[in-house]
Amino acid sequence: CKCNYISFIFLSLGTGSNILSALQDLFWLLKSKAEKQLQIISVLQWVLTFLIMGIACTLILMYILCTDCWAIAVLYLAWLVFDWNTPKKGGRRSQWVRNWAIWRYFRDYFPIRLVKTHNLLTTRNYIFGYHPHGIMGLGAFCNFSTEATGVSQKFPGIRPYLATLAGNFRMPILRDYLMSGGICPVNRDSIDYILSKNGNGNAIIIVVGGAAESLNCTPGKNSVTLKNRKGFVKLALRHGADLVPVYSFGENEVYKQVIFEEGSWGRWVQKKFQKHIGFAPCIFHGRGLFSSTTWGLLPYSKPITTVVGEPITIPKIDNPSQKDVDFYHSMYVNSLIKLFDKYKSKFGLLETEVLEVN
């Protein structure tokens, strides 16, 4: 009887251990599923912000003006007039917003990674050329407008400013949201202020290819619109800001786009929008909200790896000649190609892959 009792205890312990193990497995499964849902929600809110927040906030403000709460809208509009030039003067970044937990879920959805190759001196200012644009510049936003990938730890003493369309800063509420992440207008006034009146250790991130480049982005294609984009080089020379090539492997993989051929009606419409409004409407799709096999607005969860290259030392020339601009532009293009060639095989591309510069 005593032996049977001891055997029963060991059997019970074994059964309890199995139950505990099963409960632990269930807990981790539920936790993993919850984290995936949070990742989806974090990306969805950003996509909706990118697409409709500006228009939605404008309409809401107009609606409030027609209600009993009109005083709130008037006060905000008065503040808007008073604060109108703040985006041109370095903005109003918030470390609290940049460190929101939601950005870590955003990062892990793809995932997004920032790779440092060289140290940056805090006694210099920089212009980062970000390539390629992709549909929404997801890697540029996550790496430089949030702290999700540790940009401040990897480049201590450097303040990143992601430059985007100036029109976004005319939209109520959206402008404040963008500034909180350290985003600034991509215009001469804003860039001149940051590089000349904001001390040293500033890095302006310019998506050089812009809207024109977004029209050609598609999975499997590595091309940049750069051959005739020289304005950022001239700005660097005028301020003596070092140029830093940045390539984001995987940026073109997260959305699929309908590419219109040159000369087609679709490309004509896109170019007209680009010329008069500043952005080009793209027909694209990602995955659905509830299934990766259906179409929707969510990007596909493909890895994005952003590699920050070696800085090119740029002299300060108040009135650079075209020859000066061409010389340093050529250096920049060669540096970008070398960066791509050095890291392409490490991040999923074939050794034979070539970067197309248009």
Short mmCIF file of C-alpha atoms in Angstrom, two decimals:
data_model
loop_
_atom_site.label_atom_id
_atom_site.label_comp_id
_atom_site.label_asym_id
_atom_site.label_seq_id
_atom_site.Cartn_x
_atom_site.Cartn_y
_atom_site.Cartn_z
CA CYS A 1 0.00 0.00 0.00
CA LYS A 2 2.85 2.31 0.85
CA CYS A 3 4.48 1.70 -2.55
CA ASN A 4 1.20 2.36 -4.32
CA TYR A 5 0.80 5.64 -2.42
CA ILE A 6 4.31 6.79 -3.42
CA SER A 7 3.65 5.81 -7.04
CA PHE A 8 0.41 7.83 -6.95
CA ILE A 9 2.29 10.92 -5.71
CA PHE A 10 4.87 10.69 -8.53
CA LEU A 11 2.14 10.15 -11.10
CA SER A 12 0.26 13.16 -9.73
CA LEU A 13 3.40 15.31 -9.88
CA GLY A 14 3.99 14.20 -13.45
CA THR A 15 0.41 15.05 -14.40
CA GLY A 16 0.65 18.42 -12.64
CA SER A 17 3.89 19.17 -14.48
CA ASN A 18 2.22 18.41 -17.80
CA ILE A 19 -0.71 20.65 -16.93
CA LEU A 20 1.65 23.47 -15.90
CA SER A 21 3.61 23.06 -19.13
CA ALA A 22 0.39 23.15 -21.14
CA LEU A 23 -0.74 26.30 -19.30
CA GLN A 24 2.63 27.95 -19.98
CA ASP A 25 2.37 27.06 -23.67
CA LEU A 26 -1.15 28.48 -23.76
CA PHE A 27 -0.01 31.67 -22.01
CA TRP A 28 2.83 32.24 -24.49
CA LEU A 29 0.50 31.48 -27.40
CA LEU A 30 -2.04 34.04 -26.18
CA LYS A 31 0.72 36.56 -25.50
CA SER A 32 2.17 36.08 -28.97
CA LYS A 33 -1.25 36.49 -30.55
CA ALA A 34 -1.95 39.63 -28.50
CA GLU A 35 1.41 41.12 -29.53
CA LYS A 36 0.66 40.41 -33.19
CA GLN A 37 -2.69 42.19 -32.88
CA LEU A 38 -1.00 45.17 -31.23
CA GLN A 39 1.53 45.26 -34.06
CA ILE A 40 -1.28 45.32 -36.63
CA ILE A 41 -3.12 48.08 -34.76
CA SER A 42 0.06 50.19 -34.49
CA VAL A 43 0.74 49.95 -38.23
CA LEU A 44 -2.91 50.55 -39.14
CA GLN A 45 -3.10 53.77 -37.11
CA TRP A 46 0.02 55.05 -38.85
CA VAL A 47 -1.27 54.19 -42.34
CA LEU A 48 -4.56 55.97 -41.60
CA THR A 49 -2.60 58.95 -40.24
CA PHE A 50 -0.56 59.05 -43.45
CA LEU A 51 -3.61 58.82 -45.70
CA ILE A 52 -6.47 60.68 -44.03
CA MET A 53 -5.54 62.37 -40.73
CA GLY A 54 -4.92 65.80 -42.27
CA ILE A 55 -8.21 65.90 -44.18
CA ALA A 56 -10.16 64.34 -41.30
CA CYS A 57 -8.86 66.88 -38.75
CA THR A 58 -9.65 69.77 -41.09
CA LEU A 59 -13.24 68.56 -41.57
CA ILE A 60 -13.71 67.99 -37.83
CA LEU A 61 -12.44 71.50 -37.07
CA MET A 62 -14.86 72.98 -39.62
CA TYR A 63 -17.70 70.96 -38.08
CA ILE A 64 -16.86 72.17 -34.53
CA LEU A 65 -17.02 75.76 -35.79
CA CYS A 66 -20.69 75.13 -36.62
CA THR A 67 -21.58 73.72 -33.20
CA ASP A 68 -21.95 75.11 -29.67
CA CYS A 69 -18.29 74.26 -29.11
CA TRP A 70 -17.14 76.78 -31.74
CA ALA A 71 -15.00 78.60 -29.17
CA ILE A 72 -12.66 75.59 -28.96
CA ALA A 73 -12.10 75.68 -32.72
CA VAL A 74 -11.56 79.46 -32.67
CA LEU A 75 -8.97 79.14 -29.90
CA TYR A 76 -7.12 76.47 -31.83
CA LEU A 77 -7.20 78.53 -35.03
CA ALA A 78 -5.84 81.53 -33.12
CA TRP A 79 -3.04 79.29 -31.79
CA LEU A 80 -2.42 78.03 -35.33
CA VAL A 81 -1.88 81.58 -36.61
CA PHE A 82 0.47 82.36 -33.72
CA ASP A 83 2.38 79.07 -34.17
CA TRP A 84 2.40 79.05 -37.99
CA ASN A 85 6.17 79.41 -38.48
CA THR A 86 7.24 76.89 -35.81
CA PRO A 87 7.69 74.02 -38.34
CA LYS A 88 10.18 76.20 -40.23
CA LYS A 89 12.21 76.76 -37.06
CA GLY A 90 13.05 73.25 -36.04
CA GLY A 91 9.56 72.27 -34.94
CA ARG A 92 8.60 71.05 -31.48
CA ARG A 93 9.80 67.50 -30.90
CA SER A 94 8.66 65.42 -27.95
CA GLN A 95 10.86 62.66 -26.57
CA TRP A 96 7.77 61.28 -24.86
CA VAL A 97 5.99 60.81 -28.21
CA ARG A 98 9.13 59.44 -29.89
CA ASN A 99 9.37 56.81 -27.13
CA TRP A 100 5.75 55.61 -27.26
CA ALA A 101 5.46 51.83 -26.91
CA ILE A 102 3.28 51.79 -30.03
CA TRP A 103 6.36 52.47 -32.15
CA ARG A 104 8.07 49.32 -30.84
CA TYR A 105 5.06 47.28 -31.98
CA PHE A 106 5.26 49.16 -35.30
CA ARG A 107 8.95 48.16 -35.59
CA ASP A 108 8.33 44.50 -34.76
CA TYR A 109 5.51 44.09 -37.31
CA PHE A 110 7.96 44.05 -40.24
CA PRO A 111 10.52 44.05 -38.45
CA ILE A 112 12.49 47.28 -39.06
CA ARG A 113 16.19 47.52 -38.19
CA LEU A 114 18.70 50.39 -38.21
CA VAL A 115 22.33 49.56 -39.05
CA LYS A 116 25.14 51.96 -38.17
CA THR A 117 28.37 51.69 -40.18
CA HIS A 118 30.30 54.79 -39.00
CA ASN A 119 30.34 57.23 -36.11
CA LEU A 120 29.01 60.76 -36.64
CA LEU A 121 30.73 63.75 -35.05
CA THR A 122 28.50 65.98 -32.95
CA THR A 123 30.53 68.99 -34.11
CA ARG A 124 29.16 68.63 -37.65
CA ASN A 125 25.75 68.88 -39.28
CA TYR A 126 24.50 66.31 -41.76
CA ILE A 127 22.12 65.73 -44.64
CA PHE A 128 21.08 62.07 -44.91
CA GLY A 129 19.91 61.04 -48.37
CA TYR A 130 17.31 58.31 -47.81
CA HIS A 131 16.69 55.75 -50.60
CA PRO A 132 14.35 54.40 -51.85
CA HIS A 133 11.11 56.28 -51.14
CA GLY A 134 8.81 53.26 -51.31
CA ILE A 135 5.08 53.97 -51.09
CA MET A 136 5.09 55.54 -47.61
CA GLY A 137 8.70 55.70 -46.41
CA LEU A 138 8.02 53.34 -43.52
CA GLY A 139 11.68 52.76 -42.70
CA ALA A 140 12.46 56.48 -42.72
CA PHE A 141 9.65 57.21 -40.29
CA CYS A 142 10.34 54.38 -37.84
CA ASN A 143 14.11 54.87 -37.75
CA PHE A 144 14.33 58.66 -37.59
CA SER A 145 10.99 59.95 -36.21
CA THR A 146 10.78 57.49 -33.33
CA GLU A 147 13.22 55.87 -30.94
CA ALA A 148 12.00 52.34 -31.74
CA THR A 149 15.29 51.31 -33.40
CA GLY A 150 17.50 53.30 -31.03
CA VAL A 151 18.72 56.09 -33.30
CA SER A 152 19.69 58.28 -30.33
CA GLN A 153 21.71 55.45 -28.78
CA LYS A 154 23.42 54.54 -32.04
CA PHE A 155 24.21 58.15 -32.91
CA PRO A 156 24.55 59.91 -29.52
CA GLY A 157 24.36 63.69 -29.70
CA ILE A 158 22.76 63.69 -33.16
CA ARG A 159 19.23 65.16 -33.58
CA PRO A 160 17.45 63.64 -36.60
CA TYR A 161 14.85 65.67 -38.54
CA LEU A 162 12.86 63.77 -41.15
CA ALA A 163 11.85 66.20 -43.92
CA THR A 164 8.46 65.74 -45.59
CA LEU A 165 5.97 67.69 -47.72
CA ALA A 166 5.46 71.25 -46.49
CA GLY A 167 1.73 70.93 -47.23
CA ASN A 168 1.34 68.52 -44.31
CA PHE A 169 2.14 71.37 -41.91
CA ARG A 170 -0.83 73.38 -43.10
CA MET A 171 -3.18 70.69 -41.78
CA PRO A 172 -4.53 71.28 -38.24
CA ILE A 173 -3.57 68.73 -35.56
CA LEU A 174 -1.55 66.70 -38.11
CA ARG A 175 1.15 69.39 -38.09
CA ASP A 176 1.51 69.12 -34.31
CA TYR A 177 1.59 65.34 -34.45
CA LEU A 178 4.34 65.39 -37.08
CA MET A 179 6.42 67.98 -35.23
CA SER A 180 6.30 65.89 -32.05
CA GLY A 181 8.29 63.20 -33.87
CA GLY A 182 10.94 65.65 -35.10
CA ILE A 183 9.51 65.90 -38.63
CA CYS A 184 10.04 69.16 -40.53
CA PRO A 185 9.00 70.63 -43.91
CA VAL A 186 11.27 69.79 -46.82
CA ASN A 187 11.74 73.40 -47.91
CA ARG A 188 14.68 75.78 -47.98
CA ASP A 189 13.56 77.94 -45.03
CA SER A 190 13.28 74.97 -42.69
CA ILE A 191 16.53 73.32 -43.78
CA ASP A 192 18.46 76.62 -43.68
CA TYR A 193 17.27 77.27 -40.13
CA ILE A 194 18.21 73.81 -38.82
CA LEU A 195 21.64 73.82 -40.46
CA SER A 196 22.60 77.41 -39.62
CA LYS A 197 20.72 78.54 -36.49
CA ASN A 198 20.23 75.37 -34.49
CA GLY A 199 23.80 74.58 -33.48
CA ASN A 200 25.67 71.41 -34.46
CA GLY A 201 24.74 67.74 -34.33
CA ASN A 202 21.68 68.09 -36.58
CA ALA A 203 20.85 65.51 -39.25
CA ILE A 204 18.18 66.27 -41.84
CA ILE A 205 16.84 63.15 -43.54
CA ILE A 206 15.69 63.90 -47.10
CA VAL A 207 13.96 61.22 -49.17
CA VAL A 208 15.75 62.39 -52.30
CA GLY A 209 13.68 60.51 -54.89
CA GLY A 210 10.42 61.95 -53.60
CA ALA A 211 7.10 61.41 -55.32
CA ALA A 212 8.73 60.62 -58.67
CA GLU A 213 10.55 57.65 -57.16
CA SER A 214 7.41 56.33 -55.47
CA LEU A 215 5.78 55.87 -58.91
CA ASN A 216 8.31 53.18 -59.82
CA CYS A 217 8.65 51.27 -56.56
CA THR A 218 7.62 47.66 -56.73
CA PRO A 219 8.78 44.43 -55.02
CA GLY A 220 12.02 43.05 -56.40
CA LYS A 221 13.11 46.36 -57.93
CA ASN A 222 16.06 48.34 -56.60
CA SER A 223 16.16 51.69 -58.35
CA VAL A 224 16.57 55.28 -57.16
CA THR A 225 15.69 58.63 -58.73
CA LEU A 226 18.91 60.53 -58.18
CA LYS A 227 20.68 61.41 -61.43
CA ASN A 228 19.13 64.88 -61.70
CA ARG A 229 18.41 65.44 -58.00
CA LYS A 230 21.16 67.85 -56.95
CA GLY A 231 19.41 70.42 -54.79
CA PHE A 232 20.30 68.60 -51.56
CA VAL A 233 23.99 68.66 -52.56
CA LYS A 234 23.85 72.42 -53.12
CA LEU A 235 22.26 72.88 -49.69
CA ALA A 236 25.00 70.75 -48.12
CA LEU A 237 27.69 72.90 -49.77
CA ARG A 238 26.08 76.18 -48.70
CA HIS A 239 26.04 75.04 -45.06
CA GLY A 240 29.10 72.78 -45.00
CA ALA A 241 26.90 69.86 -43.94
CA ASP A 242 28.30 66.38 -44.55
CA LEU A 243 26.35 64.11 -46.86
CA VAL A 244 25.41 60.62 -45.64
CA PRO A 245 23.98 57.98 -48.03
CA VAL A 246 21.27 55.79 -46.53
CA TYR A 247 19.79 52.72 -48.21
CA SER A 248 16.75 50.88 -46.88
CA PHE A 249 16.68 47.26 -48.02
CA GLY A 250 13.10 45.95 -48.17
CA GLU A 251 11.36 49.35 -48.43
CA ASN A 252 9.96 48.44 -51.85
CA GLU A 253 8.75 45.01 -50.72
CA VAL A 254 5.95 46.00 -48.34
CA TYR A 255 3.40 47.14 -50.95
CA LYS A 256 2.45 46.07 -54.46
CA GLN A 257 1.71 48.82 -56.95
CA VAL A 258 0.15 49.18 -60.38
CA ILE A 259 2.93 50.70 -62.52
CA PHE A 260 1.72 52.89 -65.39
CA GLU A 261 3.99 53.04 -68.41
CA GLU A 262 5.45 56.35 -69.60
CA GLY A 263 3.01 58.01 -71.99
CA SER A 264 -0.07 56.27 -70.56
CA TRP A 265 -3.06 58.24 -69.23
CA GLY A 266 -2.41 56.92 -65.73
CA ARG A 267 1.18 58.22 -65.67
CA TRP A 268 -0.04 61.56 -67.10
CA VAL A 269 -2.49 61.98 -64.20
CA GLN A 270 0.18 61.02 -61.65
CA LYS A 271 2.65 63.55 -63.03
CA LYS A 272 0.05 66.33 -63.04
CA PHE A 273 -0.68 65.67 -59.36
CA GLN A 274 3.05 65.56 -58.61
CA LYS A 275 3.66 68.89 -60.38
CA HIS A 276 0.78 70.89 -58.91
CA ILE A 277 0.18 69.30 -55.48
CA GLY A 278 3.55 67.79 -54.57
CA PHE A 279 2.60 64.12 -54.32
CA ALA A 280 1.74 61.45 -56.85
CA PRO A 281 -1.36 59.27 -56.31
CA CYS A 282 -0.36 55.60 -56.46
CA ILE A 283 -2.65 52.61 -56.96
CA PHE A 284 -1.27 50.11 -54.48
CA HIS A 285 -2.32 47.43 -52.03
CA GLY A 286 -0.96 45.45 -49.14
CA ARG A 287 -2.60 42.75 -47.04
CA GLY A 288 -6.01 42.71 -45.40
CA LEU A 289 -6.68 43.52 -41.75
CA PHE A 290 -7.74 39.98 -40.82
CA SER A 291 -5.88 37.91 -43.38
CA SER A 292 -2.53 38.14 -45.13
CA THR A 293 -4.04 36.47 -48.21
CA THR A 294 -6.55 39.27 -48.91
CA TRP A 295 -5.93 42.78 -50.22
CA GLY A 296 -5.97 45.79 -47.94
CA LEU A 297 -4.12 48.88 -46.71
CA LEU A 298 -1.81 47.12 -44.27
CA PRO A 299 1.74 46.68 -45.60
CA TYR A 300 3.09 43.17 -45.92
CA SER A 301 5.27 42.15 -42.98
CA LYS A 302 8.59 42.09 -44.84
CA PRO A 303 11.89 42.98 -43.14
CA ILE A 304 13.17 46.54 -43.69
CA THR A 305 16.85 47.14 -42.91
CA THR A 306 18.08 50.72 -43.08
CA VAL A 307 21.85 51.07 -43.47
CA VAL A 308 23.44 54.44 -42.67
CA GLY A 309 26.63 54.82 -44.69
CA GLU A 310 29.89 56.69 -44.31
CA PRO A 311 29.64 60.51 -44.21
CA ILE A 312 31.16 62.48 -47.08
CA THR A 313 32.98 65.56 -45.81
CA ILE A 314 31.60 68.66 -47.53
CA PRO A 315 33.29 72.09 -47.52
CA LYS A 316 31.29 75.26 -46.83
CA ILE A 317 30.88 77.27 -50.05
CA ASP A 318 28.45 80.21 -49.85
CA ASN A 319 27.83 80.25 -53.60
CA PRO A 320 28.77 76.84 -54.98
CA SER A 321 29.25 76.61 -58.74
CA GLN A 322 27.57 73.97 -60.87
CA LYS A 323 30.96 72.29 -61.17
CA ASP A 324 31.17 72.03 -57.36
CA VAL A 325 27.65 70.61 -57.15
CA ASP A 326 28.30 68.07 -59.91
CA PHE A 327 31.57 66.93 -58.30
CA TYR A 328 30.08 66.21 -54.88
CA HIS A 329 26.90 64.79 -56.39
CA SER A 330 29.05 62.28 -58.29
CA MET A 331 30.86 61.39 -55.06
CA TYR A 332 27.52 60.86 -53.35
CA VAL A 333 26.15 58.61 -56.12
CA ASN A 334 29.30 56.46 -56.07
CA SER A 335 29.15 56.23 -52.27
CA LEU A 336 25.51 55.12 -52.38
CA ILE A 337 26.26 52.42 -54.97
CA LYS A 338 29.19 51.13 -52.88
CA LEU A 339 26.95 51.02 -49.80
CA PHE A 340 24.33 49.03 -51.71
CA ASP A 341 26.90 46.60 -53.14
CA LYS A 342 28.55 46.03 -49.77
CA TYR A 343 25.37 45.09 -47.90
CA LYS A 344 23.01 43.69 -50.55
CA SER A 345 23.90 40.02 -50.02
CA LYS A 346 23.62 40.41 -46.22
CA PHE A 347 20.02 41.53 -46.49
CA GLY A 348 18.43 39.12 -48.90
CA LEU A 349 19.60 40.20 -52.36
CA LEU A 350 21.66 38.27 -54.86
CA GLU A 351 25.30 39.23 -55.36
CA THR A 352 24.46 39.97 -59.01
CA GLU A 353 21.81 42.57 -58.08
CA VAL A 354 22.60 46.06 -59.41
CA LEU A 355 21.31 49.38 -58.09
CA GLU A 356 19.62 51.28 -60.92
CA VAL A 357 20.23 55.05 -60.74
CA ASN A 358 17.75 57.09 -62.78
#
